[in-house]
Short mmCIF file of C-alpha atoms (C1' of nucleotides) in Angstrom, two decimals:
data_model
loop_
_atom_site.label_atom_id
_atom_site.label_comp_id
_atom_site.label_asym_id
_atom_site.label_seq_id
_atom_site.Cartn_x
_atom_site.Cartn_y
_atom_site.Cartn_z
CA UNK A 1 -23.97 65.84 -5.38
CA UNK A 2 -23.40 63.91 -2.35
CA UNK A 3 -19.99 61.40 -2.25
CA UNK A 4 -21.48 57.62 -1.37
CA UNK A 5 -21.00 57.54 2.33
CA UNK A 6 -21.61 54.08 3.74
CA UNK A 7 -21.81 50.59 2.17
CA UNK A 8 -22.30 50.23 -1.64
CA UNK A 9 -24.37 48.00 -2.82
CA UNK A 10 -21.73 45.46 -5.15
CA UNK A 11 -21.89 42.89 -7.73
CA UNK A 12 -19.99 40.01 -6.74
CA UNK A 13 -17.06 40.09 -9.42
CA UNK A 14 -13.69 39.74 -9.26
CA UNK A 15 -11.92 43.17 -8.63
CA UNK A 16 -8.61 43.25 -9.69
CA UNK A 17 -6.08 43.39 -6.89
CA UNK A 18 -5.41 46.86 -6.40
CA UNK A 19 -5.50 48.89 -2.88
CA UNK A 20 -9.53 48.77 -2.96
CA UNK A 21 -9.71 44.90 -3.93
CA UNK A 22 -6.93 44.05 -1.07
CA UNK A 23 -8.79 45.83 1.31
CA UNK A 24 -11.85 44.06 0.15
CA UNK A 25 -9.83 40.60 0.90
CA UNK A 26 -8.60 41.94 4.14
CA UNK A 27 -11.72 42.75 5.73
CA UNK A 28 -13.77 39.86 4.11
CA UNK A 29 -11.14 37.32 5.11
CA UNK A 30 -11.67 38.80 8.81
CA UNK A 31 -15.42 38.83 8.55
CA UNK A 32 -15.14 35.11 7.18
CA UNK A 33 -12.89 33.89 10.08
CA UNK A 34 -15.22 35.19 12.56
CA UNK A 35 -18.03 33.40 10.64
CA UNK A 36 -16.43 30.47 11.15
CA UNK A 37 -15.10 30.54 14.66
CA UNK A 38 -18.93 31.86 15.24
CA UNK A 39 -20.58 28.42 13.53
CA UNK A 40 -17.47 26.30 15.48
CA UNK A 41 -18.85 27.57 19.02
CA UNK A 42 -22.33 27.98 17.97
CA UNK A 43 -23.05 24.86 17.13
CA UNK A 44 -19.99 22.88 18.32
CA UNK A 45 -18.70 21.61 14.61
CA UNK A 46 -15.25 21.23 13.23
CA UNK A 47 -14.51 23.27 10.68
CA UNK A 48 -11.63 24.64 9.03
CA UNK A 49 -10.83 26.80 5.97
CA UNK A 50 -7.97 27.25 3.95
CA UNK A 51 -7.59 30.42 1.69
CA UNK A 52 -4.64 31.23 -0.28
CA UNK A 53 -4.02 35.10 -0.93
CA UNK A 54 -5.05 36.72 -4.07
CA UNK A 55 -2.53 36.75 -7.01
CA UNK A 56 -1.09 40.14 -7.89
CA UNK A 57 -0.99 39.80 -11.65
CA UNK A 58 -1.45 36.77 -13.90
CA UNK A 59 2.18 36.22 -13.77
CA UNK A 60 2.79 36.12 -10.18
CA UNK A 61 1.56 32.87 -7.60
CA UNK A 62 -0.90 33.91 -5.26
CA UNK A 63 0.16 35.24 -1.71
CA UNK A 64 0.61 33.18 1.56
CA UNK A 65 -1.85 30.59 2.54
CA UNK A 66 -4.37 31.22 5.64
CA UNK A 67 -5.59 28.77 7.86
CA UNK A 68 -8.29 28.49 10.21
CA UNK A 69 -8.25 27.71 12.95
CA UNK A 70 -4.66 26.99 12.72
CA UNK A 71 -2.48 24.85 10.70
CA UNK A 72 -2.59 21.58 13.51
CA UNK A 73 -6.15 21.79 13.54
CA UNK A 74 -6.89 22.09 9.85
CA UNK A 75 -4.93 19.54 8.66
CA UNK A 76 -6.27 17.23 11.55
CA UNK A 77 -9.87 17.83 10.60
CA UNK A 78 -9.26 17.72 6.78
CA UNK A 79 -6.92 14.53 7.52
CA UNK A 80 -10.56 13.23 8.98
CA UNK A 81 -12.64 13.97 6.04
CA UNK A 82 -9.65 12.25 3.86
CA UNK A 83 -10.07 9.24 5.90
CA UNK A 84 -13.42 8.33 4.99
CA UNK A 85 -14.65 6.21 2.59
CA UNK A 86 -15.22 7.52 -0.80
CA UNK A 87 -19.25 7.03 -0.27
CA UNK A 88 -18.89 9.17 3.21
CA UNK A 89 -16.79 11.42 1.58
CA UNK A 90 -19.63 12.11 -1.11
CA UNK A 91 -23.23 11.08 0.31
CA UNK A 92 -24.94 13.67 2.61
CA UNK A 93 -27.01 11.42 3.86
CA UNK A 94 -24.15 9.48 5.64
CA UNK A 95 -25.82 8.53 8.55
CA UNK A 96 -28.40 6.81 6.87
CA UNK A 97 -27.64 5.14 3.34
CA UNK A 98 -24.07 4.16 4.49
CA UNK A 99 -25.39 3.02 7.38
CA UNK A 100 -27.68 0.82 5.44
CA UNK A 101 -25.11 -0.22 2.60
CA UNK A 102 -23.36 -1.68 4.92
CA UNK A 103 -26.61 -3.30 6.66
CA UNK A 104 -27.73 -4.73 3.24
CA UNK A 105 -23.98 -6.06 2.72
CA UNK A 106 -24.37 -7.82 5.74
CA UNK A 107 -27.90 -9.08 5.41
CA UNK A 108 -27.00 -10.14 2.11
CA UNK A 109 -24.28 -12.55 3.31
CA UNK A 110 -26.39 -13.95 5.77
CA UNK A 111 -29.01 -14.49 3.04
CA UNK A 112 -26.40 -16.53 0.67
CA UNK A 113 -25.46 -18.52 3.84
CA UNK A 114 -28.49 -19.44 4.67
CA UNK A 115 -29.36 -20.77 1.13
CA UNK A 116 -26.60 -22.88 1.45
CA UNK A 117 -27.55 -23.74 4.65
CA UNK A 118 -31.03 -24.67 3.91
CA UNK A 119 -29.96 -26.82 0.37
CA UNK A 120 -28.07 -28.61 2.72
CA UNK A 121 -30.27 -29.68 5.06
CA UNK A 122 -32.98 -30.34 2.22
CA UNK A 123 -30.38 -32.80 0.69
CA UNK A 124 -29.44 -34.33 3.77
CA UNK A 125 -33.54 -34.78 4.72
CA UNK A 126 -33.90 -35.97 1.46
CA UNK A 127 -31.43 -38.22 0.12
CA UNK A 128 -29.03 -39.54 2.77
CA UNK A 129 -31.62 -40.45 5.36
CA UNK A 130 -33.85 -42.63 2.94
CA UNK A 131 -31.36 -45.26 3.32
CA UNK A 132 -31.73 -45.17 7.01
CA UNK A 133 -35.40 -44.92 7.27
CA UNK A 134 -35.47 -49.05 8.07
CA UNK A 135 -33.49 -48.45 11.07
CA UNK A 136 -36.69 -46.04 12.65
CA UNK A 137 -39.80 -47.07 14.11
CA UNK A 138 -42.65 -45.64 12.45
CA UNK A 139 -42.94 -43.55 15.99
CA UNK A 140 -39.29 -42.27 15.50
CA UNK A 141 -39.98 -41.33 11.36
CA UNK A 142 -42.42 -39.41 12.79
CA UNK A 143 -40.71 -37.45 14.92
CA UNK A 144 -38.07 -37.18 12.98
CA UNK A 145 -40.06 -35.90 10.21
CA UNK A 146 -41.70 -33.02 12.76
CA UNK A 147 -38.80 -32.15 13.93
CA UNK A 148 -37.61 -31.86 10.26
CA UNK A 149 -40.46 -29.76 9.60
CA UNK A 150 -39.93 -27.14 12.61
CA UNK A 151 -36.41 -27.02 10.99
CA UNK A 152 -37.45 -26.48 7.64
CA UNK A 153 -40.24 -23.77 9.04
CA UNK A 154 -37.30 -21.70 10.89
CA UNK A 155 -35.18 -21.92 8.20
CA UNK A 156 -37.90 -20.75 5.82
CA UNK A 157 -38.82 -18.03 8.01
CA UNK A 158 -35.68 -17.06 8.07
CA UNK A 159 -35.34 -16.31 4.38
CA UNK A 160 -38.53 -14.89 4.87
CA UNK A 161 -37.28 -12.42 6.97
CA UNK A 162 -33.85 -11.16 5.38
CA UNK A 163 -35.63 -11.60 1.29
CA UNK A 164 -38.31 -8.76 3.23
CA UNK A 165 -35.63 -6.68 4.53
CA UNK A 166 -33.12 -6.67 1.79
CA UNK A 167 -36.91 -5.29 -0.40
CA UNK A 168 -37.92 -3.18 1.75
CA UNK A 169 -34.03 -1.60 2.64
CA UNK A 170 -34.00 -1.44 -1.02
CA UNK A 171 -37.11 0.41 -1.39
CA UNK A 172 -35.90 2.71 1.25
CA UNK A 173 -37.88 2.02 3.70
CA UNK A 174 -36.22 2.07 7.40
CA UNK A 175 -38.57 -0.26 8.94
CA UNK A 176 -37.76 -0.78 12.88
CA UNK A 177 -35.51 -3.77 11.87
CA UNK A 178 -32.63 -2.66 14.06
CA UNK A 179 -32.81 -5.20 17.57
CA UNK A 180 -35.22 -7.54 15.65
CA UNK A 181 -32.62 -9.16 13.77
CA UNK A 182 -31.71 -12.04 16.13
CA UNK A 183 -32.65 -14.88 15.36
CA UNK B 1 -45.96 41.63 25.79
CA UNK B 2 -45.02 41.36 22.18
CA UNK B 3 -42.97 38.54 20.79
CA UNK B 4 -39.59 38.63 19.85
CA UNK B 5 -40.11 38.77 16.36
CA UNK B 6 -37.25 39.52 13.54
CA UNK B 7 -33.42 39.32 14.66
CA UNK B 8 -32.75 38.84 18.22
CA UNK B 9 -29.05 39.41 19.39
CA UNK B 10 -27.64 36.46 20.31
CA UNK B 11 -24.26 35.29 22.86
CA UNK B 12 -22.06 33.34 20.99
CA UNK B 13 -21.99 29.77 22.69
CA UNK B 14 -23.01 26.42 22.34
CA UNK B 15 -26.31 25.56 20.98
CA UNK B 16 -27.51 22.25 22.20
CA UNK B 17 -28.60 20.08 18.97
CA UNK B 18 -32.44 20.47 19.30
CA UNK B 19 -34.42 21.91 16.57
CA UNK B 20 -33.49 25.65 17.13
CA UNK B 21 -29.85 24.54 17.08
CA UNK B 22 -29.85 22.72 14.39
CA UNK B 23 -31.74 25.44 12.24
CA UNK B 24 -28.78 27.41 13.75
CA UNK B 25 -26.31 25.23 11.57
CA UNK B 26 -28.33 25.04 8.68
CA UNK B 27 -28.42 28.83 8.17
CA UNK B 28 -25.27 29.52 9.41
CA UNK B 29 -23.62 27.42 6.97
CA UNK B 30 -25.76 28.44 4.10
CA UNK B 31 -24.35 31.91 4.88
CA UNK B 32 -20.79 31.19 5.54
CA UNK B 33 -20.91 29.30 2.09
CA UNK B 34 -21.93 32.04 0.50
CA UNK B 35 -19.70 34.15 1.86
CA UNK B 36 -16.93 32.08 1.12
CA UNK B 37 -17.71 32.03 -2.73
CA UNK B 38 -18.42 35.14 -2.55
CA UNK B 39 -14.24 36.22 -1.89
CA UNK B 40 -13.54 33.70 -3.60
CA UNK B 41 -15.19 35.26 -6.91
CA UNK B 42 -14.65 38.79 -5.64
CA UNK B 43 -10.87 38.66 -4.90
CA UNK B 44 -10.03 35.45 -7.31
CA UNK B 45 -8.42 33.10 -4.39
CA UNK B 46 -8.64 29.79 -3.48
CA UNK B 47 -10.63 28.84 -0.83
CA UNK B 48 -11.73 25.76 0.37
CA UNK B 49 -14.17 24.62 3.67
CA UNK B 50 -14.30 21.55 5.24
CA UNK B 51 -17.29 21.22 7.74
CA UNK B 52 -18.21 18.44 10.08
CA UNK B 53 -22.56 18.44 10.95
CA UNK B 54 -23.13 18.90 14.70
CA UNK B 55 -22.82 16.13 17.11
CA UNK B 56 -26.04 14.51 18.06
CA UNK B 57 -25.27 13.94 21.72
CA UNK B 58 -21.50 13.22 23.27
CA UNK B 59 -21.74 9.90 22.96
CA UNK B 60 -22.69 10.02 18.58
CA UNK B 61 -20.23 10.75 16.37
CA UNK B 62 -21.07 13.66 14.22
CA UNK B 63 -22.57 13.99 11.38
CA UNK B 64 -21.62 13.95 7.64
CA UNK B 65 -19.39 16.25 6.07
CA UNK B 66 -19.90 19.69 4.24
CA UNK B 67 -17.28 20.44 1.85
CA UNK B 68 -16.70 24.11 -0.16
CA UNK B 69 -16.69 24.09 -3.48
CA UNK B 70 -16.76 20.49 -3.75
CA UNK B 71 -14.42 17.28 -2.75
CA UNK B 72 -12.28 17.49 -5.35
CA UNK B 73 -11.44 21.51 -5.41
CA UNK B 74 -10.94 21.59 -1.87
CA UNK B 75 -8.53 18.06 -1.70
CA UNK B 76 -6.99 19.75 -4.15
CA UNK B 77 -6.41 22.82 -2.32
CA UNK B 78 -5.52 21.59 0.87
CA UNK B 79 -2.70 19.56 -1.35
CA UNK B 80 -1.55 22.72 -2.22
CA UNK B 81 -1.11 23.65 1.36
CA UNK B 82 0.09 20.27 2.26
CA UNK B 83 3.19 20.31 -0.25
CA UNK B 84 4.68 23.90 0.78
CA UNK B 85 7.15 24.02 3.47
CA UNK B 86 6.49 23.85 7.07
CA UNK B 87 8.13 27.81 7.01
CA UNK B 88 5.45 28.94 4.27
CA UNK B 89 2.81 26.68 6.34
CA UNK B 90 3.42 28.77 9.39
CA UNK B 91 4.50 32.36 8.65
CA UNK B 92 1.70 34.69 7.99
CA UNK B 93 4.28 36.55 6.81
CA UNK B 94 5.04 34.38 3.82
CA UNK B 95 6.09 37.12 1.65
CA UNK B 96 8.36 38.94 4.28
CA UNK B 97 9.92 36.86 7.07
CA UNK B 98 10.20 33.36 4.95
CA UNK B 99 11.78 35.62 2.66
CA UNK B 100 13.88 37.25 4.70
CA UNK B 101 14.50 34.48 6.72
CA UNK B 102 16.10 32.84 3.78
CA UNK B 103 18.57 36.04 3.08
CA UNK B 104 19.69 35.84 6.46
CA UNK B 105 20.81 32.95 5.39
CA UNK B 106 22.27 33.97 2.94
CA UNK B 107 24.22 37.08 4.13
CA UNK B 108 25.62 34.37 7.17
CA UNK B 109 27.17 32.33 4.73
CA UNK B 110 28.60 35.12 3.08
CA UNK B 111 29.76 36.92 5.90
CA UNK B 112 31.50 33.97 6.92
CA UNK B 113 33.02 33.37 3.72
CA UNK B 114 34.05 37.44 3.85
CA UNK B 115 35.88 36.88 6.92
CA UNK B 116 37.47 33.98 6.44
CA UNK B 117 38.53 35.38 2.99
CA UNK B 118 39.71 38.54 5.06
CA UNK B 119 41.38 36.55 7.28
CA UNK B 120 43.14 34.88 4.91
CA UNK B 121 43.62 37.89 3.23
CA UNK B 122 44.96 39.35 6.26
CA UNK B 123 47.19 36.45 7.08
CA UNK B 124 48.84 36.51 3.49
CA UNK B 125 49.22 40.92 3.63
CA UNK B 126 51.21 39.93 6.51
CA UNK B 127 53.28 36.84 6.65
CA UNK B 128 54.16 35.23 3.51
CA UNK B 129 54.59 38.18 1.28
CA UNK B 130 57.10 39.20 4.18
CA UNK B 131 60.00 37.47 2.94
CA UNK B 132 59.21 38.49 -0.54
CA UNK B 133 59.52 42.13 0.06
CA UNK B 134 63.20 41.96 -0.73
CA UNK B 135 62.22 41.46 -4.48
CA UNK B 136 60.08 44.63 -4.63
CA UNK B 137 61.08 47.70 -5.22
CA UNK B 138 60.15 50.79 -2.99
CA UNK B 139 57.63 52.08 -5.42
CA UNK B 140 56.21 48.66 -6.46
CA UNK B 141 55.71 47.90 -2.45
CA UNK B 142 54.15 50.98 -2.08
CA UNK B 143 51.08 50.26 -4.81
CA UNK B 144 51.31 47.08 -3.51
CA UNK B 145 50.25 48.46 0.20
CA UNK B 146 48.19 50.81 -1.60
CA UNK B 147 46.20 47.91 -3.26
CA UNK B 148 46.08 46.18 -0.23
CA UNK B 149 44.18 48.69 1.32
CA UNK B 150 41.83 49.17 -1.01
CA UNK B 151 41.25 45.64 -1.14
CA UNK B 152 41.02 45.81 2.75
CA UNK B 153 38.76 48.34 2.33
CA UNK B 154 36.23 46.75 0.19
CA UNK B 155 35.98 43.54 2.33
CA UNK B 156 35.62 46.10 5.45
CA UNK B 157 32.64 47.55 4.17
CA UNK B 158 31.49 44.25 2.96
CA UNK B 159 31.86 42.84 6.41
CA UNK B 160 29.92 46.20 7.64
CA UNK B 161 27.35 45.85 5.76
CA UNK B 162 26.96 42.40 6.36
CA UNK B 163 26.65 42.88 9.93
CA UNK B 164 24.25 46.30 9.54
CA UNK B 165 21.48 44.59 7.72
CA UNK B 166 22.18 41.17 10.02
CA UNK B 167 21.71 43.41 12.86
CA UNK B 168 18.70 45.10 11.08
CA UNK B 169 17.16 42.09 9.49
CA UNK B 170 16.69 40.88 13.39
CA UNK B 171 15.34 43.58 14.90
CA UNK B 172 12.83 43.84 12.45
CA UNK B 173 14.02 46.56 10.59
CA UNK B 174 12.68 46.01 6.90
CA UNK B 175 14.90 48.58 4.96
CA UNK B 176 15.08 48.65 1.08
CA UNK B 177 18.10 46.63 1.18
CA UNK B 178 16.47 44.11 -1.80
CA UNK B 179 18.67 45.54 -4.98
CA UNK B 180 21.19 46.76 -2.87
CA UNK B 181 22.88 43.67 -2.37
CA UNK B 182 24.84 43.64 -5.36
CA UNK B 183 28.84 43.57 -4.37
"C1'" DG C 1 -35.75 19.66 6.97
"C1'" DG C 2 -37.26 23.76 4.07
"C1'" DC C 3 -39.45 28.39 2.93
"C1'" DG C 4 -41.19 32.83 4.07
"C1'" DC C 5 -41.60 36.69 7.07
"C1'" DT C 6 -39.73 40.68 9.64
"C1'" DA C 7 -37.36 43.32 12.97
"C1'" DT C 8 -32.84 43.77 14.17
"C1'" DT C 9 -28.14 42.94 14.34
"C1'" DT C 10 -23.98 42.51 11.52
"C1'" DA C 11 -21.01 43.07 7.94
"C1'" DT C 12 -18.92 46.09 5.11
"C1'" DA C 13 -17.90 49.75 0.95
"C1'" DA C 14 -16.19 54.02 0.77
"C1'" DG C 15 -13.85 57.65 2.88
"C1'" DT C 16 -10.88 59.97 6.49
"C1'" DC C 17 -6.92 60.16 9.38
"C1'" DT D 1 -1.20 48.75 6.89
"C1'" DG D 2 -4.64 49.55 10.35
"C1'" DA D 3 -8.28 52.01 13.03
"C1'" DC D 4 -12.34 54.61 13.12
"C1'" DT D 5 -16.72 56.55 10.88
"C1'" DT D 6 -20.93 56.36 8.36
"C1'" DA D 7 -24.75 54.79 5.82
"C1'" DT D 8 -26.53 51.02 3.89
"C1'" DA D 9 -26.73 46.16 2.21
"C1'" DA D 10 -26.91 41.49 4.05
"C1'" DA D 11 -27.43 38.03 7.32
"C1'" DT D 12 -30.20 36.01 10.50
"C1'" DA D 13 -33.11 34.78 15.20
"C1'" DG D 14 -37.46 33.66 16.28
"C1'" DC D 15 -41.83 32.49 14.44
"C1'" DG D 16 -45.43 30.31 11.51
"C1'" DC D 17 -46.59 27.12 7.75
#
DNA sequence: GGCGCTATTTATAAGTC
DNA sequence: TGACTTATAAATAGCGC
């Protein structure tokens, strides 16, 4: 009968660290880096690994630590990762619901000051102005109250706008708000 | 002409980030994650991968993060890297030159201890047991010598020894001094 | 972005030196 | 440990959906 010549076909299980599991280590550790340093250039990502040898026995701590791509680099890109925000850290989608968190925090604030903003102009169109209404012509009550009105509408439209946004951002849907919101 | 179908060989360098390129990453990654649990199942070590997404163009900043086997496991094993010293950082050779680095050491301070010990030792064979040799007899100067030079002896081939494996230790010479250290 | 397909390239288990 | 060999298992580039 013929010896098995060649690559074995293995279950992936943890082989206890004799010569034949080192070896695997070895050249799988080797295969690995190049991986790596292939996806790096490939596709021009940081990336880094950190691997610490297998143990020998139960008793005994693991072996020396490997790095790629080196010990500056790794810690500089993991240093990167640590520096995000918890939410960056765990959402894949990054680039779009942080991105968005933050544009709802935002929009929300505006929102609340504009409220205020608005209550306050309602009070002062309602309640201090009556006592001044004998000092207008009916010609300057009139304008007064239009240009009231265009205030009011802009203001309204306003709340409009961000109550919209802040539903639809909610609803996830990206409409093309970005550049629109200047009012 | 027939198409290119099935696996074409391929130059490692930089994919631009269009669709190909970006199917590039996706794949690649998928593998390398694989291949990463896979030693770390097969050989029982700790791994960890930290993996920033592609950059859009130069002027975006890249995309979210890819982290193997998780945020928590790899923090965690980075941490482990983190705290060990700058020596077992650094040496590949954990196991070997941090170790023997640290004998050398050791065998320096002792060989200076030696010879300071045999100088003294020296210093008091000569000088101030001088003017007590009046109150020794002939016989009890001569084990006295004798034991002196056995003494000598000893801290000679201490001193040798010392120096051999010093000598040794920095020219790379890995002997099976460990257990033979014992004075 | 994902899934499936397929021809090829790669990675690699086992063995030898 | 490392290098080379061999035969085979896996990964994957280039497509199409």
């Amino acid at each position: 009968m013929q010896k098995q010549m060649g690559r074995a076909k293995i279950t992936i299980k943890w082989i206890p660290r004799d010569t034949s599991g080192n070896m695997t280590f070895m050249k799988r550790k080797k295969g690995l880096k190049k991986k790596v340093e292939e996806l790096s250039i490939l596709c021009g990502v940081e990336v880094c690994m950190v691997c610490f040898g297998p143990q020998m026995d139960q008793q005994t701590a693991s072996d020396h630590p490997h790095v790629w791509p080196g010990k500056s680099k790794a810690l500089e890109i993991v240093e990167r990762y640590r520096s995000l925000s918890k939410e960056e850290q765990e959402n894949k989608k990054l680039d779009n619901s942080s991105f968005l968190e933050q544009r709802i925090k935002k929009l929300k604030v505006e929102l609340s000051i504009k409220r205020k903003e608005n209550r306050e102009l309602e009070m002062e169109s309602v309640y201090p102005w009556d006592s001044c209404l004998n000092f207008f012509t009916d010609e300057q009550l009139k304008d007064l109250v239009d240009y009231i009105d265009i205030r009011l509408e802009t203001v309204y439209d306003r709340i409009n706008f961000l109550s919209r946004h802040e539903r639809e951002i909610y609803n996830g849907v990206e409409s093309d708000m970005v550049g629109f919101c200047s009012f």
